[in-house]
Coordinates of C-alpha atoms in Angstrom, one line a residue:
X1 CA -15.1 -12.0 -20.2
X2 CA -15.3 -13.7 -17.1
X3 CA -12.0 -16.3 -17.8
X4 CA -10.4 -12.5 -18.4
X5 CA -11.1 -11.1 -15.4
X6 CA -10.1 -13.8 -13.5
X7 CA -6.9 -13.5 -14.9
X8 CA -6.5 -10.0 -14.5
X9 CA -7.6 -10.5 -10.7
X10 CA -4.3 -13.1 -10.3
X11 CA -2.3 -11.0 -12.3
X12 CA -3.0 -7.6 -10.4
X13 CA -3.0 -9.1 -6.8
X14 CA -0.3 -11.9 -6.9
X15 CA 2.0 -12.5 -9.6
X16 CA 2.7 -8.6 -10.5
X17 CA 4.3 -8.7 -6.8
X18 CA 6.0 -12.2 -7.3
X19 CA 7.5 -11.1 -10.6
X20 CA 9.0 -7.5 -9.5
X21 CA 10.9 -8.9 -6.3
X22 CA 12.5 -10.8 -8.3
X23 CA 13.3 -8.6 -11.0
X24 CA 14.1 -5.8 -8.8
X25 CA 16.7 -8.1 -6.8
X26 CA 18.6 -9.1 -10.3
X27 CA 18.9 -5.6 -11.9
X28 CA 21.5 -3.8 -10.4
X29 CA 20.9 -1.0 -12.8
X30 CA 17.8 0.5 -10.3
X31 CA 19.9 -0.3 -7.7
X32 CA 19.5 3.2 -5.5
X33 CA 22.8 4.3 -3.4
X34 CA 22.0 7.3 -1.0
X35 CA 25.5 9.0 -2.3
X36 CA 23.8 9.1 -6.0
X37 CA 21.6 12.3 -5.0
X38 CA 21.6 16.1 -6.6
X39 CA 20.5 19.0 -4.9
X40 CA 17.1 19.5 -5.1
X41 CA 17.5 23.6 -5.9
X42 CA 19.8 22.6 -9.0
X43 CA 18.8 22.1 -12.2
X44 CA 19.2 18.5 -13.9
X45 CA 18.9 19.2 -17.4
X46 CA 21.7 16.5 -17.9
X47 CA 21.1 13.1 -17.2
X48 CA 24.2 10.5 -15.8
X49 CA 24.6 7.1 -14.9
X50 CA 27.1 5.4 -12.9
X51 CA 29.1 4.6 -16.1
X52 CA 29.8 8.6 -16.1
X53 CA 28.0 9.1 -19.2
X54 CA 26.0 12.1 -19.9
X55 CA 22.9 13.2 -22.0
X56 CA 21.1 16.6 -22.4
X57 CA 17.2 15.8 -21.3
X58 CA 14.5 18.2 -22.2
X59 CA 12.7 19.0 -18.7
X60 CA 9.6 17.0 -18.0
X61 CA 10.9 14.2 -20.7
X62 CA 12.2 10.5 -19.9
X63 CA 15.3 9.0 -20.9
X64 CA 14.8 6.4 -23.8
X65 CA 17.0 3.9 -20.8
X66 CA 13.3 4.2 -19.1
X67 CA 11.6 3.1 -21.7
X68 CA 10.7 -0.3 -21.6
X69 CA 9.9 0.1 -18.0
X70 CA 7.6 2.8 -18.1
X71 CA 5.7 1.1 -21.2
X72 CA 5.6 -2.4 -18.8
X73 CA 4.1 0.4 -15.9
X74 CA 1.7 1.8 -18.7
X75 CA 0.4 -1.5 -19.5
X76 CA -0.2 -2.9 -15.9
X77 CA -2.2 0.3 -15.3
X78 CA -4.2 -0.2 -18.2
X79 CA -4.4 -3.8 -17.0
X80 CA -5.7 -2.2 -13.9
X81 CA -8.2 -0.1 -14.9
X82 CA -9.5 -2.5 -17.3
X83 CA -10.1 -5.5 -14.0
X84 CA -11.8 -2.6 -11.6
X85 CA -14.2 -0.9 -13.9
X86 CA -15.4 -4.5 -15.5
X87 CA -16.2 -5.5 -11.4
X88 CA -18.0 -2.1 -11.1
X89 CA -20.3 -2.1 -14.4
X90 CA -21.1 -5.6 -13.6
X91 CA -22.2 -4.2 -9.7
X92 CA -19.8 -7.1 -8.7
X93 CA -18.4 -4.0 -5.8
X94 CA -16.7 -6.7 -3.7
X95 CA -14.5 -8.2 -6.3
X96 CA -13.5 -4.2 -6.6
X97 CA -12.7 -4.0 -3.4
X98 CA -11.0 -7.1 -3.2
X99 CA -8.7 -6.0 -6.2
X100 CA -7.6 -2.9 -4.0
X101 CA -6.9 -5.0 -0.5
X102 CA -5.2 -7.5 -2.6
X103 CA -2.7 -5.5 -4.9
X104 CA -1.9 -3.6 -1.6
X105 CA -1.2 -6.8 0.1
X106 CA 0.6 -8.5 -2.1
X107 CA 2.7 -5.8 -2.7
X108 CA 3.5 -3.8 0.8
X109 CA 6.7 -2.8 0.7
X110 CA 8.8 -4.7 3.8
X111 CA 11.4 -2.4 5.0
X112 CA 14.0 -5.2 6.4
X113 CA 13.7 -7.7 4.1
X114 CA 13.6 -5.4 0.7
X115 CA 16.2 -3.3 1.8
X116 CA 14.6 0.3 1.3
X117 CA 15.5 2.7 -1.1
X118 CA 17.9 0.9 -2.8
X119 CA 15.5 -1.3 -4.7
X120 CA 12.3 0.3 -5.8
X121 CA 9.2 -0.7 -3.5
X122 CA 6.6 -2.9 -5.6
X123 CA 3.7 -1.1 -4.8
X124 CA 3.2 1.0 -7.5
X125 CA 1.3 4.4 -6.6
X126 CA 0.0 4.5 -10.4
X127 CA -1.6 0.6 -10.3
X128 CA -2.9 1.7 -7.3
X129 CA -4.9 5.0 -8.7
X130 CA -5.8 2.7 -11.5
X131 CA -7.7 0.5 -9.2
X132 CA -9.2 3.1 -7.1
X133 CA -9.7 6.3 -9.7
X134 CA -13.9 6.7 -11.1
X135 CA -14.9 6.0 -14.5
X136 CA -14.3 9.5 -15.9
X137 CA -10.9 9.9 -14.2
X138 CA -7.9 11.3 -16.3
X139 CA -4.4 11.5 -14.8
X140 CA -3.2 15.0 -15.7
X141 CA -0.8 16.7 -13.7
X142 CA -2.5 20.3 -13.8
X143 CA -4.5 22.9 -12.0
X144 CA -7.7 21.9 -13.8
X145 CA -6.9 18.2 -12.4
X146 CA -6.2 19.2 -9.7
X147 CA -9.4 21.7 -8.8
X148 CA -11.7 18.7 -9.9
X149 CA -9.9 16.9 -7.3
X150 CA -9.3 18.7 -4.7
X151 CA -8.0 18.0 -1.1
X152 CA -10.6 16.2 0.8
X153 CA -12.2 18.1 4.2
X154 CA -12.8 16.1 7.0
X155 CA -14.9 18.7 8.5
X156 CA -17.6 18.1 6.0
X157 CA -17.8 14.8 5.8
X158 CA -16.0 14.3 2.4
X159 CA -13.1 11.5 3.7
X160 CA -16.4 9.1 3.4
X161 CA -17.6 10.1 0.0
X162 CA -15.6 8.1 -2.3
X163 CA -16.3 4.2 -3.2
X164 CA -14.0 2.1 -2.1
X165 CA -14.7 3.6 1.6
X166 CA -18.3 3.2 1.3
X167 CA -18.0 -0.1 -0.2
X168 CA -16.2 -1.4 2.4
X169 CA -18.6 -0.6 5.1
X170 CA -21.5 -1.6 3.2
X171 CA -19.5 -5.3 3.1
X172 CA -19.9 -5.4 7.4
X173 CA -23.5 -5.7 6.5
X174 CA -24.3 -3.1 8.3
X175 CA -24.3 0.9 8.4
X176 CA -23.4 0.5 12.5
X177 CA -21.2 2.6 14.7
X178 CA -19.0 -0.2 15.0
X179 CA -18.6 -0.7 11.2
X180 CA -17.7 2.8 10.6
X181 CA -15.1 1.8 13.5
X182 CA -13.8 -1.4 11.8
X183 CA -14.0 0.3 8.5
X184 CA -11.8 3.7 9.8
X185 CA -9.3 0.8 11.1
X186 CA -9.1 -1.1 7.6
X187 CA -8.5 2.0 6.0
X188 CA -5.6 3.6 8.4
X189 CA -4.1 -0.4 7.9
X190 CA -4.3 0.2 4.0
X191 CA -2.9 3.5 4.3
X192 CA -0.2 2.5 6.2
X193 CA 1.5 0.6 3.2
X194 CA 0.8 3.1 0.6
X195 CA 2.5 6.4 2.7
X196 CA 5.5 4.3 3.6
X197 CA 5.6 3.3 -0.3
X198 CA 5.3 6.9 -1.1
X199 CA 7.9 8.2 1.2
X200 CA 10.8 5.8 -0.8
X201 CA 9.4 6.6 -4.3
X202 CA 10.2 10.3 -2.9
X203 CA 13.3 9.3 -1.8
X204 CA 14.5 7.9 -5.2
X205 CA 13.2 10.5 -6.8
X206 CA 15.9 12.6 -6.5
X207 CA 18.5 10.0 -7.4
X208 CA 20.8 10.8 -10.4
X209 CA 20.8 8.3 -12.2
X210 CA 17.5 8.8 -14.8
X211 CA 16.6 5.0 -14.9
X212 CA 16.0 5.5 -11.1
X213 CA 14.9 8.7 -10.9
X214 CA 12.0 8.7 -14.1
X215 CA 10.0 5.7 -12.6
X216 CA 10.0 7.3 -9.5
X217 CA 9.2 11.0 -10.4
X218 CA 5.8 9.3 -12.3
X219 CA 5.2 7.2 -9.2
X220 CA 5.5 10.5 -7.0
X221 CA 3.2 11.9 -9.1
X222 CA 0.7 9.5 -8.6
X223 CA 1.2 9.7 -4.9
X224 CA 0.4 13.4 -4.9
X225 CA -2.4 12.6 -7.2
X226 CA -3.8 9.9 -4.9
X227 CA -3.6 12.2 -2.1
X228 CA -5.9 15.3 -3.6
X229 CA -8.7 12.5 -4.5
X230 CA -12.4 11.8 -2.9
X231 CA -11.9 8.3 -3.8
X232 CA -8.2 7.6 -2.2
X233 CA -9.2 10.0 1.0
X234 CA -8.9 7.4 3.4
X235 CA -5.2 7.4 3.2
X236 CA -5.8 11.0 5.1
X237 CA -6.8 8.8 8.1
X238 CA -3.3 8.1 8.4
X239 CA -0.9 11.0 8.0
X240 CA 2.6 12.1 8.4
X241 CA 5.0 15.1 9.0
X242 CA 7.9 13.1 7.7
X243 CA 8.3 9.8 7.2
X244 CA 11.6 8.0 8.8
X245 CA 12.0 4.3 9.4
X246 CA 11.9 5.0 13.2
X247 CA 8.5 6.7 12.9
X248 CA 7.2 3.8 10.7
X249 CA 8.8 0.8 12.8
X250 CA 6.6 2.8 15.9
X251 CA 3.7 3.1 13.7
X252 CA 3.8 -0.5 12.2
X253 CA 4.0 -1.9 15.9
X254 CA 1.0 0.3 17.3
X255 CA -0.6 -1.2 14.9
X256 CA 0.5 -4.8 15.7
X257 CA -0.1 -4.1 19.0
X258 CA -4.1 -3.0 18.7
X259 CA -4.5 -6.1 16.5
X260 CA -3.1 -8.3 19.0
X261 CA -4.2 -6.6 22.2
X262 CA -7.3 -8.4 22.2
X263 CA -6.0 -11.9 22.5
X264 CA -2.8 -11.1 23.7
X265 CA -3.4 -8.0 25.9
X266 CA 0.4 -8.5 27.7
X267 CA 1.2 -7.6 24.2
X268 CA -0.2 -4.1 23.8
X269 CA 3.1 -2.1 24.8
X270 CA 2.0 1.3 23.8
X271 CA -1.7 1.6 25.2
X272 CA -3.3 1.5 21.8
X273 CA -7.1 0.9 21.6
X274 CA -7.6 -2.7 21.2
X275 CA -10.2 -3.9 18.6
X276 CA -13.0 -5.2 19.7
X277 CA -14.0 -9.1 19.5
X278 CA -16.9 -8.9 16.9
X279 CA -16.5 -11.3 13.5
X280 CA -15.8 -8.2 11.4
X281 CA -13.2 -6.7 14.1
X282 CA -12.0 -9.7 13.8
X283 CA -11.2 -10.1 10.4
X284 CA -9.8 -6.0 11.0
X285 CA -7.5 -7.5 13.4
X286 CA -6.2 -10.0 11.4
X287 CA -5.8 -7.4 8.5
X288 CA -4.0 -4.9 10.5
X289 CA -1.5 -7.2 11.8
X290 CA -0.6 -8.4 8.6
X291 CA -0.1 -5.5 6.8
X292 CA 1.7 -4.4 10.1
X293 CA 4.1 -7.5 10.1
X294 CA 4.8 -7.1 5.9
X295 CA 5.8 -3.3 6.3
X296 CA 7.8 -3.9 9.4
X297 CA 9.5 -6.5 7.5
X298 CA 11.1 -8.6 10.7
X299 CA 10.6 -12.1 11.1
X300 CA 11.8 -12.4 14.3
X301 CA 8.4 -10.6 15.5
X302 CA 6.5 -12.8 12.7
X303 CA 7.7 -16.0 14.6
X304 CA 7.8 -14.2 18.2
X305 CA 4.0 -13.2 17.6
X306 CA 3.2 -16.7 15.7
X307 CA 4.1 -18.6 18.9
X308 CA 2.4 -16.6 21.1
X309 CA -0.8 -16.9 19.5
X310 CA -0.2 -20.8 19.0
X311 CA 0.5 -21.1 23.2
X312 CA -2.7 -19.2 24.0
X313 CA -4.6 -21.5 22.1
X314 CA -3.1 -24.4 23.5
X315 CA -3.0 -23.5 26.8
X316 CA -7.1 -22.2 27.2
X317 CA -6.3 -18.4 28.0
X318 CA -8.4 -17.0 25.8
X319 CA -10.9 -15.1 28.6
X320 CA -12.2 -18.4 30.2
X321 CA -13.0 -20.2 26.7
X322 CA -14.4 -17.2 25.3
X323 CA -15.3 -18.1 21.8
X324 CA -15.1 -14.6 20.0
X325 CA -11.3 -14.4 21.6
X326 CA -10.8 -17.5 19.9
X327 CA -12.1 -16.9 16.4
X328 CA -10.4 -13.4 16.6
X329 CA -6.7 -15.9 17.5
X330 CA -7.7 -17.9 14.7
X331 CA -7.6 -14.7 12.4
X332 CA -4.5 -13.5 13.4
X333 CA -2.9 -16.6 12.9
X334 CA -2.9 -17.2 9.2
X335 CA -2.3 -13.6 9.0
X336 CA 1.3 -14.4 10.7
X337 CA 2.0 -17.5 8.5
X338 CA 1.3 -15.3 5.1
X339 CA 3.6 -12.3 6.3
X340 CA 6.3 -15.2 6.9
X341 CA 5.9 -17.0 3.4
X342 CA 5.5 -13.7 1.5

């Protein structure tokens, strides 16, 4: 059980990611061009692709070209849900958590390198429910679903109720103001990913071309899903009216520059709270930027950042010596050299 899980745990959080960049980059058939849209107030009973063939399609149906795509999906989520729930009947909560930080990691969408929407982002919205959904949880699209999961109210406290949140504070060792803090920032860092994921599965969505469009109306669906659950709340810490790639290049670097502010404080252009130099803040930091250096997607401000942090260290200007300054530098660091390689 244990060799299985392991493998699952590689699978789900680094060769899943490896193996769709890859794929995506070589099949020009999921290839998304802007032109290839239909009105949204239409209806698209007929299916086309670009070789100007046409098929009727009974509504809420897939095209058999989807197939095989949508049975690999199915099986990575049952893949999914199979790794998470063995962690959490065997009270191993961290390796859960882990699973979640690491799918989302390994696979945050990077808008200038990937060249978003025209290939699909590899974050998938339905892995991602897999991982995070409770035991009982089935992933119906309808009112029933959707009353037992409603939209969580921050007013009463509910944006904390579900697992992953309260797992994630509970690994700070501590039930602190500050952990809450660190936690909060983890979460809007995770988020982050995820809504800018979301906003390009929309986006293809309404391609039409149905070997575009199917994977992408189920990953939509997910999205919504994910949004209206107790257990995937936290991604309300981080919300948008609409989503453009100006708004998340201004997002992704207030981020970067709280992360960095700390140890770099002539780097904190926007005025954005800097985290403070405790271990766990620390290892926040280092989160943040990463996630914020992936999404961005430029390595110009990879290497830009990468040397900034290696002359601080070399040149003692970390606040007179100041040891936490200096273990919070040493987070950030590796954080730049995985956003580089990834």
């Amino acid at each position: 059980a244990n060799r299985i899980s392991s493998s699952l745990d590689v699978e789900i959080t680094r060769v899943w990611a490896l193996t769709d960049r890859s794929s995506n980059l070589n099949t020009p058939s999921i290839h998304f061009h802007p032109a290839d849209v239909f009105d949204p107030n239409d209806d698209v009973d007929t299916s086309e692709t670009r070789n100007g063939e046409s098929e009727q399609q009974i509504p809420g149906s897939y095209s058999a070209k989807s197939y095989n795509r949508l049975m690999t999906l199915e099986e990575r989520v049952a893949h999914a849900r199979i790794a998470t729930l063995v962690h959490r009947r065997d009270g191993d909560w961290q390796k859960a958590v882990e699973l979640v930080v690491g799918y989302i990691v390994s696979s945050a969408p990077t808008l200038k390198v990937a060249n978003h929407p025209k290939l699909p982002p590899v974050l998938s919205l339905c892995i991602l429910e897999a991982l995070i959904a409770p035991e009982g949880y089935v992933p119906i699209n309808n009112t029933e679903n959707e009353a037992k999961n409603h939209l969580p109210d921050f007013k009463s406290g509910e944006t904390t109720k579900g697992w992953f949140y309260q797992q994630v504070i509970f690994l700070f060792d501590s039930m602190s103001q500050e952990s809450h803090k660190s936690a909060f920032k983890l979460m809007q860092a995770l988020a982050f990913p995820v809504h800018v994921a979301g906003s390009v599965w929309k986006e293809r969505s309404m391609c039409i071309d149905d070997r575009i469009r199917d994977i992408a109306q189920v990953e939509v669906a997910a999205y919504e899903r994910l949004k209206s659950s107790i257990d995937a709340a936290w991604l309300k810490f981080l919300q948008f009216d609409e989503m453009t790639e100006e708004l998340v290049q201004k997002v992704g670097h207030d981020f970067l520059s709280s992360s960095v502010s700390n140890v770099l404080p002539e780097n904190n252009e926007h005025g954005t709270d800097p985290i403070t130099s405790t271990r766990q803040s620390s290892l926040v930091s280092g989160m943040t930027c990463l996630l914020s250096l992936l999404t961005i997607g430029d390595f110009d401000e990879v290497i830009n950042l990468c040397n900034k942090i290696l002359l601080t260290l070399k040149g003692g200007k970390l606040d007179n010596g100041d040891k936490k300054s200096r273990n919070a530098c040493l987070f950030l660091l590796p954080a730049c050299c995985y956003a580089y390689t990834n």
